[in-house]
Amino acid sequence: MTRFEFDASAEPAISIAPGESIVVETQDAHSGTITGPEVVYETLDEVMERIGGANPVTGPIYVEGVTSGDCIEVRIEHVEGAPVTGFGHMNTTPTLHPTLAAETVICHRRGDRVEIPTRKGPVMVPYQPFVGTIGVAPATEPVLSFRQGRDFLGNVDLPDIRAGARVVMRSHVNGALVSLGDAHLAQGDAEIHRSAIECQADVTLRLYRRDPDQIGFSHLPQVNTPTDWGSVAPGPGHLEDLVRAAYDDLASRMRRSGRFTLAEAYRLLGAVGTVRVGQVVPPVYSALARIERRYVEEDRTW
């Protein structure tokens, strides 16, 4: 079941036990309406008017035993991009640059590469599928899945949300009510094209209840990988403020681990911390601050 919002009042699409493996079929950012280059959207407003919303999410998924105040950990086991169509799409519009005409470009997946057409012939880029939009139901009013926020996460378009990642969010309602969608075949930092290689996907995942104190949850959602700790600062807000907020959260997590004072955490981040910008796509922005596990963990078991 796909919808265009994260909504606490929505009937769960499925109820699962913690740790149960499921496959979630997700829709692309344009709800499967782009079937070829002849289907063109000039503006986001046109997308909203024609299909009722953007970035549809599949769900919600009710996780048994999770209550408000718990954390929910989503383990992404596999992302199969474009399992049916075999292609993704990019949408160029005048809002990207005033000299550009609106057009749709179809990008075919060729094994572990993705084909981007150019006038000189196709350019092959690595196939690196990920989930662009994921979140939990807020405790208050429903929010559009196109949006993003610290309480629910949402449309952050971070390529780190790929196979092997563990996304940690605070649950605000019983069952957490997790929804996800908006996959991509590949995307560069900041999604500067505003529409990366959008695609449908089959996402294999497991969900777990986590105690916030035991996992050192601070304030922001986490995207942890086999190599890195990561804290996500979604918009709204200026990008510089989001980068600062993500680093502040990561420093707090390091302090809560008991291995560092806050000053030591900032010094270490100042030396080896990195930042991934997910979006610079008004009105949505996101930043992920990261530090390698080898610097912060004594037991590196993953």
PDB file of C-alpha atoms in Angstrom:
ATOM      1  CA  MET A   1       0.000   0.000   0.000  1.00  0.00           C
ATOM      2  CA  THR A   2       1.492   3.347  -1.044  1.00  0.00           C
ATOM      3  CA  ARG A   3       0.555   6.744   0.315  1.00  0.00           C
ATOM      4  CA  PHE A   4       1.844  10.307   0.279  1.00  0.00           C
ATOM      5  CA  GLU A   5       2.189  10.885   4.004  1.00  0.00           C
ATOM      6  CA  PHE A   6       3.501   9.569   7.281  1.00  0.00           C
ATOM      7  CA  ASP A   7       0.329   9.209   9.300  1.00  0.00           C
ATOM      8  CA  ALA A   8      -0.268   7.826  12.809  1.00  0.00           C
ATOM      9  CA  SER A   9      -3.935   7.198  12.002  1.00  0.00           C
ATOM     10  CA  ALA A  10      -3.194   5.043   8.950  1.00  0.00           C
ATOM     11  CA  GLU A  11      -4.147   1.391   9.104  1.00  0.00           C
ATOM     12  CA  PRO A  12      -0.958  -0.734   9.071  1.00  0.00           C
ATOM     13  CA  ALA A  13      -0.291  -2.527   5.808  1.00  0.00           C
ATOM     14  CA  ILE A  14       1.346  -5.338   7.775  1.00  0.00           C
ATOM     15  CA  SER A  15       2.231  -6.248  11.359  1.00  0.00           C
ATOM     16  CA  ILE A  16       5.525  -8.056  11.905  1.00  0.00           C
ATOM     17  CA  ALA A  17       7.573  -9.472  14.750  1.00  0.00           C
ATOM     18  CA  PRO A  18      10.922  -7.814  15.523  1.00  0.00           C
ATOM     19  CA  GLY A  19      13.687  -9.318  13.397  1.00  0.00           C
ATOM     20  CA  GLU A  20      11.334 -10.769  10.812  1.00  0.00           C
ATOM     21  CA  SER A  21      12.662 -10.400   7.260  1.00  0.00           C
ATOM     22  CA  ILE A  22      10.273  -8.811   4.771  1.00  0.00           C
ATOM     23  CA  VAL A  23      10.452  -7.526   1.201  1.00  0.00           C
ATOM     24  CA  VAL A  24       8.854  -4.138   0.608  1.00  0.00           C
ATOM     25  CA  GLU A  25       7.848  -3.182  -2.923  1.00  0.00           C
ATOM     26  CA  THR A  26       8.368   0.559  -3.319  1.00  0.00           C
ATOM     27  CA  GLN A  27       7.227   3.021  -5.942  1.00  0.00           C
ATOM     28  CA  ASP A  28       9.383   5.681  -7.597  1.00  0.00           C
ATOM     29  CA  ALA A  29       9.076   9.382  -6.830  1.00  0.00           C
ATOM     30  CA  HIS A  30       6.525   9.838  -9.628  1.00  0.00           C
ATOM     31  CA  SER A  31       4.344   6.862  -8.694  1.00  0.00           C
ATOM     32  CA  GLY A  32       5.232   4.815 -11.762  1.00  0.00           C
ATOM     33  CA  THR A  33       3.672   7.337 -14.149  1.00  0.00           C
ATOM     34  CA  ILE A  34       6.894   7.853 -16.114  1.00  0.00           C
ATOM     35  CA  THR A  35       6.900   5.004 -18.612  1.00  0.00           C
ATOM     36  CA  GLY A  36       9.029   6.689 -21.276  1.00  0.00           C
ATOM     37  CA  PRO A  37      10.597   9.994 -22.384  1.00  0.00           C
ATOM     38  CA  GLU A  38       7.248  11.249 -23.617  1.00  0.00           C
ATOM     39  CA  VAL A  39       5.971  11.634 -20.020  1.00  0.00           C
ATOM     40  CA  VAL A  40       7.264  15.006 -18.834  1.00  0.00           C
ATOM     41  CA  TYR A  41       6.670  17.075 -15.694  1.00  0.00           C
ATOM     42  CA  GLU A  42       7.783  20.709 -15.810  1.00  0.00           C
ATOM     43  CA  THR A  43       7.407  21.569 -12.109  1.00  0.00           C
ATOM     44  CA  LEU A  44       6.878  19.970  -8.720  1.00  0.00           C
ATOM     45  CA  ASP A  45       3.464  21.647  -8.595  1.00  0.00           C
ATOM     46  CA  GLU A  46       2.526  19.796 -11.778  1.00  0.00           C
ATOM     47  CA  VAL A  47       3.609  16.508 -10.187  1.00  0.00           C
ATOM     48  CA  MET A  48       1.446  17.236  -7.158  1.00  0.00           C
ATOM     49  CA  GLU A  49      -1.553  18.168  -9.297  1.00  0.00           C
ATOM     50  CA  ARG A  50      -1.338  15.233 -11.706  1.00  0.00           C
ATOM     51  CA  ILE A  51      -0.647  12.368  -9.322  1.00  0.00           C
ATOM     52  CA  GLY A  52      -1.705  13.772  -5.957  1.00  0.00           C
ATOM     53  CA  GLY A  53       1.727  13.945  -4.341  1.00  0.00           C
ATOM     54  CA  ALA A  54       5.409  13.117  -4.695  1.00  0.00           C
ATOM     55  CA  ASN A  55       7.690  10.521  -3.142  1.00  0.00           C
ATOM     56  CA  PRO A  56       5.052   7.906  -2.289  1.00  0.00           C
ATOM     57  CA  VAL A  57       5.955   5.517   0.520  1.00  0.00           C
ATOM     58  CA  THR A  58       4.918   1.916   1.090  1.00  0.00           C
ATOM     59  CA  GLY A  59       3.472   1.023   4.470  1.00  0.00           C
ATOM     60  CA  PRO A  60       3.013   1.634   7.242  1.00  0.00           C
ATOM     61  CA  ILE A  61       4.717  -1.348   8.864  1.00  0.00           C
ATOM     62  CA  TYR A  62       3.669  -2.050  12.460  1.00  0.00           C
ATOM     63  CA  VAL A  63       6.456  -3.610  14.547  1.00  0.00           C
ATOM     64  CA  GLU A  64       5.143  -5.654  17.446  1.00  0.00           C
ATOM     65  CA  GLY A  65       6.397  -4.698  20.897  1.00  0.00           C
ATOM     66  CA  VAL A  66       7.510  -1.193  19.933  1.00  0.00           C
ATOM     67  CA  THR A  67       5.961   1.609  21.976  1.00  0.00           C
ATOM     68  CA  SER A  68       6.163   5.374  21.933  1.00  0.00           C
ATOM     69  CA  GLY A  69       9.576   6.489  23.183  1.00  0.00           C
ATOM     70  CA  ASP A  70      11.384   3.371  21.968  1.00  0.00           C
ATOM     71  CA  CYS A  71      13.790   3.460  19.057  1.00  0.00           C
ATOM     72  CA  ILE A  72      13.189   1.491  15.895  1.00  0.00           C
ATOM     73  CA  GLU A  73      16.166   0.136  13.970  1.00  0.00           C
ATOM     74  CA  VAL A  74      15.629  -0.610  10.286  1.00  0.00           C
ATOM     75  CA  ARG A  75      18.264  -2.911   8.816  1.00  0.00           C
ATOM     76  CA  ILE A  76      18.479  -2.595   5.051  1.00  0.00           C
ATOM     77  CA  GLU A  77      19.551  -6.002   3.773  1.00  0.00           C
ATOM     78  CA  HIS A  78      19.129  -5.557   0.027  1.00  0.00           C
ATOM     79  CA  VAL A  79      17.856  -2.989  -2.455  1.00  0.00           C
ATOM     80  CA  GLU A  80      16.948  -4.284  -5.908  1.00  0.00           C
ATOM     81  CA  GLY A  81      16.515  -1.245  -8.139  1.00  0.00           C
ATOM     82  CA  ALA A  82      14.113  -1.281 -11.084  1.00  0.00           C
ATOM     83  CA  PRO A  83      13.193  -4.960 -10.629  1.00  0.00           C
ATOM     84  CA  VAL A  84      10.376  -4.808 -13.187  1.00  0.00           C
ATOM     85  CA  THR A  85      11.067  -1.995 -15.660  1.00  0.00           C
ATOM     86  CA  GLY A  86      14.853  -2.270 -15.734  1.00  0.00           C
ATOM     87  CA  PHE A  87      15.227   1.499 -15.853  1.00  0.00           C
ATOM     88  CA  GLY A  88      15.111   4.676 -13.839  1.00  0.00           C
ATOM     89  CA  HIS A  89      14.538   8.235 -14.960  1.00  0.00           C
ATOM     90  CA  MET A  90      15.830  11.776 -14.546  1.00  0.00           C
ATOM     91  CA  ASN A  91      13.676  14.850 -15.052  1.00  0.00           C
ATOM     92  CA  THR A  92      15.244  18.067 -16.304  1.00  0.00           C
ATOM     93  CA  THR A  93      13.171  21.235 -15.829  1.00  0.00           C
ATOM     94  CA  PRO A  94      13.642  24.999 -16.145  1.00  0.00           C
ATOM     95  CA  THR A  95      13.661  25.200 -12.350  1.00  0.00           C
ATOM     96  CA  LEU A  96      17.056  23.449 -12.471  1.00  0.00           C
ATOM     97  CA  HIS A  97      18.396  26.124 -14.823  1.00  0.00           C
ATOM     98  CA  PRO A  98      16.333  28.705 -16.748  1.00  0.00           C
ATOM     99  CA  THR A  99      17.922  27.787 -20.085  1.00  0.00           C
ATOM    100  CA  LEU A 100      16.832  24.140 -19.863  1.00  0.00           C
ATOM    101  CA  ALA A 101      13.706  22.727 -21.427  1.00  0.00           C
ATOM    102  CA  ALA A 102      11.585  20.216 -19.569  1.00  0.00           C
ATOM    103  CA  GLU A 103      12.438  16.644 -20.579  1.00  0.00           C
ATOM    104  CA  THR A 104      12.550  13.118 -19.242  1.00  0.00           C
ATOM    105  CA  VAL A 105      15.609  10.938 -19.725  1.00  0.00           C
ATOM    106  CA  ILE A 106      15.352   7.178 -19.308  1.00  0.00           C
ATOM    107  CA  CYS A 107      18.389   5.526 -17.671  1.00  0.00           C
ATOM    108  CA  HIS A 108      18.621   1.770 -18.194  1.00  0.00           C
ATOM    109  CA  ARG A 109      20.281  -0.531 -15.711  1.00  0.00           C
ATOM    110  CA  ARG A 110      22.914  -2.754 -17.338  1.00  0.00           C
ATOM    111  CA  GLY A 111      24.036  -5.217 -14.668  1.00  0.00           C
ATOM    112  CA  ASP A 112      26.203  -3.324 -12.187  1.00  0.00           C
ATOM    113  CA  ARG A 113      26.151  -0.145 -14.281  1.00  0.00           C
ATOM    114  CA  VAL A 114      23.522   2.435 -15.177  1.00  0.00           C
ATOM    115  CA  GLU A 115      23.365   4.056 -18.594  1.00  0.00           C
ATOM    116  CA  ILE A 116      22.982   7.836 -18.814  1.00  0.00           C
ATOM    117  CA  PRO A 117      22.314   8.922 -22.402  1.00  0.00           C
ATOM    118  CA  THR A 118      24.287  11.834 -23.893  1.00  0.00           C
ATOM    119  CA  ARG A 119      24.580  13.194 -27.439  1.00  0.00           C
ATOM    120  CA  LYS A 120      28.011  11.541 -27.730  1.00  0.00           C
ATOM    121  CA  GLY A 121      26.715   8.190 -26.535  1.00  0.00           C
ATOM    122  CA  PRO A 122      25.848   6.642 -23.174  1.00  0.00           C
ATOM    123  CA  VAL A 123      27.934   7.245 -20.065  1.00  0.00           C
ATOM    124  CA  MET A 124      28.007   4.283 -17.697  1.00  0.00           C
ATOM    125  CA  VAL A 125      27.943   5.012 -13.955  1.00  0.00           C
ATOM    126  CA  PRO A 126      28.019   2.553 -11.025  1.00  0.00           C
ATOM    127  CA  TYR A 127      24.731   0.973  -9.973  1.00  0.00           C
ATOM    128  CA  GLN A 128      24.422   2.011  -6.310  1.00  0.00           C
ATOM    129  CA  PRO A 129      20.774   1.626  -5.274  1.00  0.00           C
ATOM    130  CA  PHE A 130      19.456   3.157  -2.069  1.00  0.00           C
ATOM    131  CA  VAL A 131      16.251   4.218  -0.337  1.00  0.00           C
ATOM    132  CA  GLY A 132      15.589   7.957  -0.601  1.00  0.00           C
ATOM    133  CA  THR A 133      12.610   8.327   1.735  1.00  0.00           C
ATOM    134  CA  ILE A 134      12.068   6.469   5.009  1.00  0.00           C
ATOM    135  CA  GLY A 135      10.364   7.468   8.209  1.00  0.00           C
ATOM    136  CA  VAL A 136       8.053   6.815  11.129  1.00  0.00           C
ATOM    137  CA  ALA A 137       4.616   8.213  11.880  1.00  0.00           C
ATOM    138  CA  PRO A 138       4.654  11.482  13.850  1.00  0.00           C
ATOM    139  CA  ALA A 139       2.595  11.734  17.010  1.00  0.00           C
ATOM    140  CA  THR A 140       0.806  14.821  15.711  1.00  0.00           C
ATOM    141  CA  GLU A 141      -0.733  15.636  12.341  1.00  0.00           C
ATOM    142  CA  PRO A 142       0.218  13.643   9.212  1.00  0.00           C
ATOM    143  CA  VAL A 143       3.176  14.980   7.235  1.00  0.00           C
ATOM    144  CA  LEU A 144       3.767  14.680   3.498  1.00  0.00           C
ATOM    145  CA  SER A 145       6.262  12.000   2.525  1.00  0.00           C
ATOM    146  CA  PHE A 146       7.965  14.572   0.293  1.00  0.00           C
ATOM    147  CA  ARG A 147       8.916  16.489   3.431  1.00  0.00           C
ATOM    148  CA  GLN A 148      11.535  15.770   6.068  1.00  0.00           C
ATOM    149  CA  GLY A 149      12.005  16.450   9.767  1.00  0.00           C
ATOM    150  CA  ARG A 150      13.920  15.376  12.839  1.00  0.00           C
ATOM    151  CA  ASP A 151      10.934  13.616  14.389  1.00  0.00           C
ATOM    152  CA  PHE A 152      10.097  11.397  11.434  1.00  0.00           C
ATOM    153  CA  LEU A 153      13.134  11.611   9.049  1.00  0.00           C
ATOM    154  CA  GLY A 154      11.417  11.422   5.626  1.00  0.00           C
ATOM    155  CA  ASN A 155      12.789  12.487   2.246  1.00  0.00           C
ATOM    156  CA  VAL A 156      16.511  12.875   2.941  1.00  0.00           C
ATOM    157  CA  ASP A 157      17.925  11.179  -0.207  1.00  0.00           C
ATOM    158  CA  LEU A 158      21.102   9.898   1.437  1.00  0.00           C
ATOM    159  CA  PRO A 159      22.951   7.269  -0.635  1.00  0.00           C
ATOM    160  CA  ASP A 160      24.177   5.771   2.666  1.00  0.00           C
ATOM    161  CA  ILE A 161      20.688   4.266   3.193  1.00  0.00           C
ATOM    162  CA  ARG A 162      21.690   1.242   1.172  1.00  0.00           C
ATOM    163  CA  ALA A 163      22.248  -2.455   1.749  1.00  0.00           C
ATOM    164  CA  GLY A 164      24.109  -2.917   5.045  1.00  0.00           C
ATOM    165  CA  ALA A 165      22.846   0.299   6.641  1.00  0.00           C
ATOM    166  CA  ARG A 166      20.932   0.490   9.912  1.00  0.00           C
ATOM    167  CA  VAL A 167      18.567   3.442  10.217  1.00  0.00           C
ATOM    168  CA  VAL A 168      17.602   4.329  13.794  1.00  0.00           C
ATOM    169  CA  MET A 169      14.635   6.590  14.577  1.00  0.00           C
ATOM    170  CA  ARG A 170      12.611   7.469  17.654  1.00  0.00           C
ATOM    171  CA  SER A 171       9.145   5.906  17.662  1.00  0.00           C
ATOM    172  CA  HIS A 172       6.283   8.249  18.555  1.00  0.00           C
ATOM    173  CA  VAL A 173       3.417   5.760  18.377  1.00  0.00           C
ATOM    174  CA  ASN A 174       2.966   2.095  19.177  1.00  0.00           C
ATOM    175  CA  GLY A 175       4.386  -0.068  16.413  1.00  0.00           C
ATOM    176  CA  ALA A 176       6.459   2.852  15.047  1.00  0.00           C
ATOM    177  CA  LEU A 177       4.567   2.677  11.709  1.00  0.00           C
ATOM    178  CA  VAL A 178       7.538   2.679   9.341  1.00  0.00           C
ATOM    179  CA  SER A 179       7.082   3.594   5.666  1.00  0.00           C
ATOM    180  CA  LEU A 180       9.625   3.851   2.852  1.00  0.00           C
ATOM    181  CA  GLY A 181      10.035   4.465  -0.865  1.00  0.00           C
ATOM    182  CA  ASP A 182      11.612   6.813  -3.419  1.00  0.00           C
ATOM    183  CA  ALA A 183      14.549   4.565  -4.353  1.00  0.00           C
ATOM    184  CA  HIS A 184      17.336   5.585  -6.724  1.00  0.00           C
ATOM    185  CA  LEU A 185      19.657   3.608  -9.003  1.00  0.00           C
ATOM    186  CA  ALA A 186      22.433   6.104  -8.206  1.00  0.00           C
ATOM    187  CA  GLN A 187      22.848   9.664  -6.954  1.00  0.00           C
ATOM    188  CA  GLY A 188      25.675  12.112  -6.453  1.00  0.00           C
ATOM    189  CA  ASP A 189      26.053  14.223  -3.332  1.00  0.00           C
ATOM    190  CA  ALA A 190      23.412  16.959  -2.892  1.00  0.00           C
ATOM    191  CA  GLU A 191      21.137  15.518  -5.623  1.00  0.00           C
ATOM    192  CA  ILE A 192      22.093  18.630  -7.569  1.00  0.00           C
ATOM    193  CA  HIS A 193      20.002  17.557 -10.568  1.00  0.00           C
ATOM    194  CA  ARG A 194      16.946  17.645  -8.231  1.00  0.00           C
ATOM    195  CA  SER A 195      15.736  14.371  -9.731  1.00  0.00           C
ATOM    196  CA  ALA A 196      18.362  11.659  -9.441  1.00  0.00           C
ATOM    197  CA  ILE A 197      17.960   8.300 -11.161  1.00  0.00           C
ATOM    198  CA  GLU A 198      14.537   7.605  -9.693  1.00  0.00           C
ATOM    199  CA  CYS A 199      13.259   4.030  -9.699  1.00  0.00           C
ATOM    200  CA  GLN A 200      10.939   1.460  -8.222  1.00  0.00           C
ATOM    201  CA  ALA A 201      12.624  -1.068  -5.924  1.00  0.00           C
ATOM    202  CA  ASP A 202      12.237  -4.220  -3.878  1.00  0.00           C
ATOM    203  CA  VAL A 203      13.749  -3.577  -0.451  1.00  0.00           C
ATOM    204  CA  THR A 204      14.573  -6.436   1.912  1.00  0.00           C
ATOM    205  CA  LEU A 205      14.743  -5.366   5.534  1.00  0.00           C
ATOM    206  CA  ARG A 206      14.399  -6.333   9.193  1.00  0.00           C
ATOM    207  CA  LEU A 207      13.102  -4.090  11.979  1.00  0.00           C
ATOM    208  CA  TYR A 208      14.043  -4.191  15.660  1.00  0.00           C
ATOM    209  CA  ARG A 209      12.983  -2.448  18.873  1.00  0.00           C
ATOM    210  CA  ARG A 210      15.906  -0.686  20.551  1.00  0.00           C
ATOM    211  CA  ASP A 211      16.268   0.956  23.956  1.00  0.00           C
ATOM    212  CA  PRO A 212      17.390   4.567  23.369  1.00  0.00           C
ATOM    213  CA  ASP A 213      19.775   4.561  26.344  1.00  0.00           C
ATOM    214  CA  GLN A 214      21.392   1.261  25.441  1.00  0.00           C
ATOM    215  CA  ILE A 215      22.171   2.344  21.892  1.00  0.00           C
ATOM    216  CA  GLY A 216      23.221   5.870  22.870  1.00  0.00           C
ATOM    217  CA  PHE A 217      20.451   7.631  20.973  1.00  0.00           C
ATOM    218  CA  SER A 218      20.803  11.384  21.302  1.00  0.00           C
ATOM    219  CA  HIS A 219      18.326  13.544  19.377  1.00  0.00           C
ATOM    220  CA  LEU A 220      18.666  12.966  15.636  1.00  0.00           C
ATOM    221  CA  PRO A 221      18.002   9.923  13.468  1.00  0.00           C
ATOM    222  CA  GLN A 222      21.016   7.724  12.792  1.00  0.00           C
ATOM    223  CA  VAL A 223      22.328   6.047   9.656  1.00  0.00           C
ATOM    224  CA  ASN A 224      24.986   3.578  10.741  1.00  0.00           C
ATOM    225  CA  THR A 225      26.932   1.343   8.357  1.00  0.00           C
ATOM    226  CA  PRO A 226      29.476  -1.444   8.794  1.00  0.00           C
ATOM    227  CA  THR A 227      32.234   1.187   8.627  1.00  0.00           C
ATOM    228  CA  ASP A 228      30.701   4.372  10.079  1.00  0.00           C
ATOM    229  CA  TRP A 229      28.569   5.966  12.749  1.00  0.00           C
ATOM    230  CA  GLY A 230      26.306   8.599  11.223  1.00  0.00           C
ATOM    231  CA  SER A 231      23.834  11.227  12.471  1.00  0.00           C
ATOM    232  CA  VAL A 232      21.304  12.838  10.118  1.00  0.00           C
ATOM    233  CA  ALA A 233      20.081  16.416  10.296  1.00  0.00           C
ATOM    234  CA  PRO A 234      17.088  16.813   7.986  1.00  0.00           C
ATOM    235  CA  GLY A 235      15.680  20.198   7.097  1.00  0.00           C
ATOM    236  CA  PRO A 236      14.025  22.550   7.253  1.00  0.00           C
ATOM    237  CA  GLY A 237      16.901  24.903   7.829  1.00  0.00           C
ATOM    238  CA  HIS A 238      20.039  26.314   6.272  1.00  0.00           C
ATOM    239  CA  LEU A 239      22.554  23.698   5.202  1.00  0.00           C
ATOM    240  CA  GLU A 240      25.294  25.148   7.412  1.00  0.00           C
ATOM    241  CA  ASP A 241      23.021  24.774  10.448  1.00  0.00           C
ATOM    242  CA  LEU A 242      22.184  21.184   9.478  1.00  0.00           C
ATOM    243  CA  VAL A 243      25.863  20.264   9.177  1.00  0.00           C
ATOM    244  CA  ARG A 244      26.470  21.737  12.626  1.00  0.00           C
ATOM    245  CA  ALA A 245      23.470  19.923  14.113  1.00  0.00           C
ATOM    246  CA  ALA A 246      24.546  16.573  12.653  1.00  0.00           C
ATOM    247  CA  TYR A 247      28.048  16.973  14.098  1.00  0.00           C
ATOM    248  CA  ASP A 248      26.635  18.050  17.469  1.00  0.00           C
ATOM    249  CA  ASP A 249      24.513  14.906  17.593  1.00  0.00           C
ATOM    250  CA  LEU A 250      27.448  12.694  16.656  1.00  0.00           C
ATOM    251  CA  ALA A 251      29.606  14.312  19.369  1.00  0.00           C
ATOM    252  CA  SER A 252      26.823  13.683  21.892  1.00  0.00           C
ATOM    253  CA  ARG A 253      26.681  10.008  20.880  1.00  0.00           C
ATOM    254  CA  MET A 254      30.435   9.698  21.291  1.00  0.00           C
ATOM    255  CA  ARG A 255      30.235  11.214  24.772  1.00  0.00           C
ATOM    256  CA  ARG A 256      27.351   8.908  25.725  1.00  0.00           C
ATOM    257  CA  SER A 257      29.484   5.908  24.765  1.00  0.00           C
ATOM    258  CA  GLY A 258      31.655   6.640  27.827  1.00  0.00           C
ATOM    259  CA  ARG A 259      34.894   6.688  25.861  1.00  0.00           C
ATOM    260  CA  PHE A 260      35.176  10.444  25.287  1.00  0.00           C
ATOM    261  CA  THR A 261      34.486  13.752  26.951  1.00  0.00           C
ATOM    262  CA  LEU A 262      32.487  16.147  24.800  1.00  0.00           C
ATOM    263  CA  ALA A 263      35.621  18.194  24.087  1.00  0.00           C
ATOM    264  CA  GLU A 264      37.503  15.049  23.044  1.00  0.00           C
ATOM    265  CA  ALA A 265      34.636  14.037  20.754  1.00  0.00           C
ATOM    266  CA  TYR A 266      34.724  17.384  18.968  1.00  0.00           C
ATOM    267  CA  ARG A 267      38.503  17.217  18.619  1.00  0.00           C
ATOM    268  CA  LEU A 268      38.266  13.777  17.031  1.00  0.00           C
ATOM    269  CA  LEU A 269      35.479  14.865  14.709  1.00  0.00           C
ATOM    270  CA  GLY A 270      37.504  17.904  13.767  1.00  0.00           C
ATOM    271  CA  ALA A 271      40.331  15.613  12.702  1.00  0.00           C
ATOM    272  CA  VAL A 272      38.543  12.750  10.930  1.00  0.00           C
ATOM    273  CA  GLY A 273      34.802  13.525  10.657  1.00  0.00           C
ATOM    274  CA  THR A 274      33.149  13.625   7.220  1.00  0.00           C
ATOM    275  CA  VAL A 275      29.903  15.061   5.861  1.00  0.00           C
ATOM    276  CA  ARG A 276      27.565  13.739   3.178  1.00  0.00           C
ATOM    277  CA  VAL A 277      25.067  16.257   1.786  1.00  0.00           C
ATOM    278  CA  GLY A 278      21.946  14.418   0.747  1.00  0.00           C
ATOM    279  CA  GLN A 279      20.027  17.281  -0.807  1.00  0.00           C
ATOM    280  CA  VAL A 280      20.222  20.888  -1.807  1.00  0.00           C
ATOM    281  CA  VAL A 281      16.782  20.818  -3.368  1.00  0.00           C
ATOM    282  CA  PRO A 282      14.619  23.665  -2.023  1.00  0.00           C
ATOM    283  CA  PRO A 283      12.653  23.305   0.209  1.00  0.00           C
ATOM    284  CA  VAL A 284      14.381  20.089   1.370  1.00  0.00           C
ATOM    285  CA  TYR A 285      17.965  19.845   2.618  1.00  0.00           C
ATOM    286  CA  SER A 286      19.824  17.149   4.554  1.00  0.00           C
ATOM    287  CA  ALA A 287      23.259  16.466   5.986  1.00  0.00           C
ATOM    288  CA  LEU A 288      24.840  13.311   7.413  1.00  0.00           C
ATOM    289  CA  ALA A 289      27.859  13.628   9.727  1.00  0.00           C
ATOM    290  CA  ARG A 290      30.021  10.486   9.900  1.00  0.00           C
ATOM    291  CA  ILE A 291      32.985   9.057  11.747  1.00  0.00           C
ATOM    292  CA  GLU A 292      34.618   5.711  11.136  1.00  0.00           C
ATOM    293  CA  ARG A 293      33.872   3.024  13.697  1.00  0.00           C
ATOM    294  CA  ARG A 294      37.559   2.260  14.187  1.00  0.00           C
ATOM    295  CA  TYR A 295      37.962   5.574  15.976  1.00  0.00           C
ATOM    296  CA  VAL A 296      35.053   5.248  18.393  1.00  0.00           C
ATOM    297  CA  GLU A 297      34.470   1.583  19.195  1.00  0.00           C
ATOM    298  CA  GLU A 298      36.405  -0.832  21.366  1.00  0.00           C
ATOM    299  CA  ASP A 299      34.293  -3.792  20.279  1.00  0.00           C
ATOM    300  CA  ARG A 300      33.954  -3.496  16.505  1.00  0.00           C
ATOM    301  CA  THR A 301      31.498  -6.378  16.172  1.00  0.00           C
ATOM    302  CA  TRP A 302      28.763  -5.338  13.710  1.00  0.00           C
TER     303      TRP A 302
END
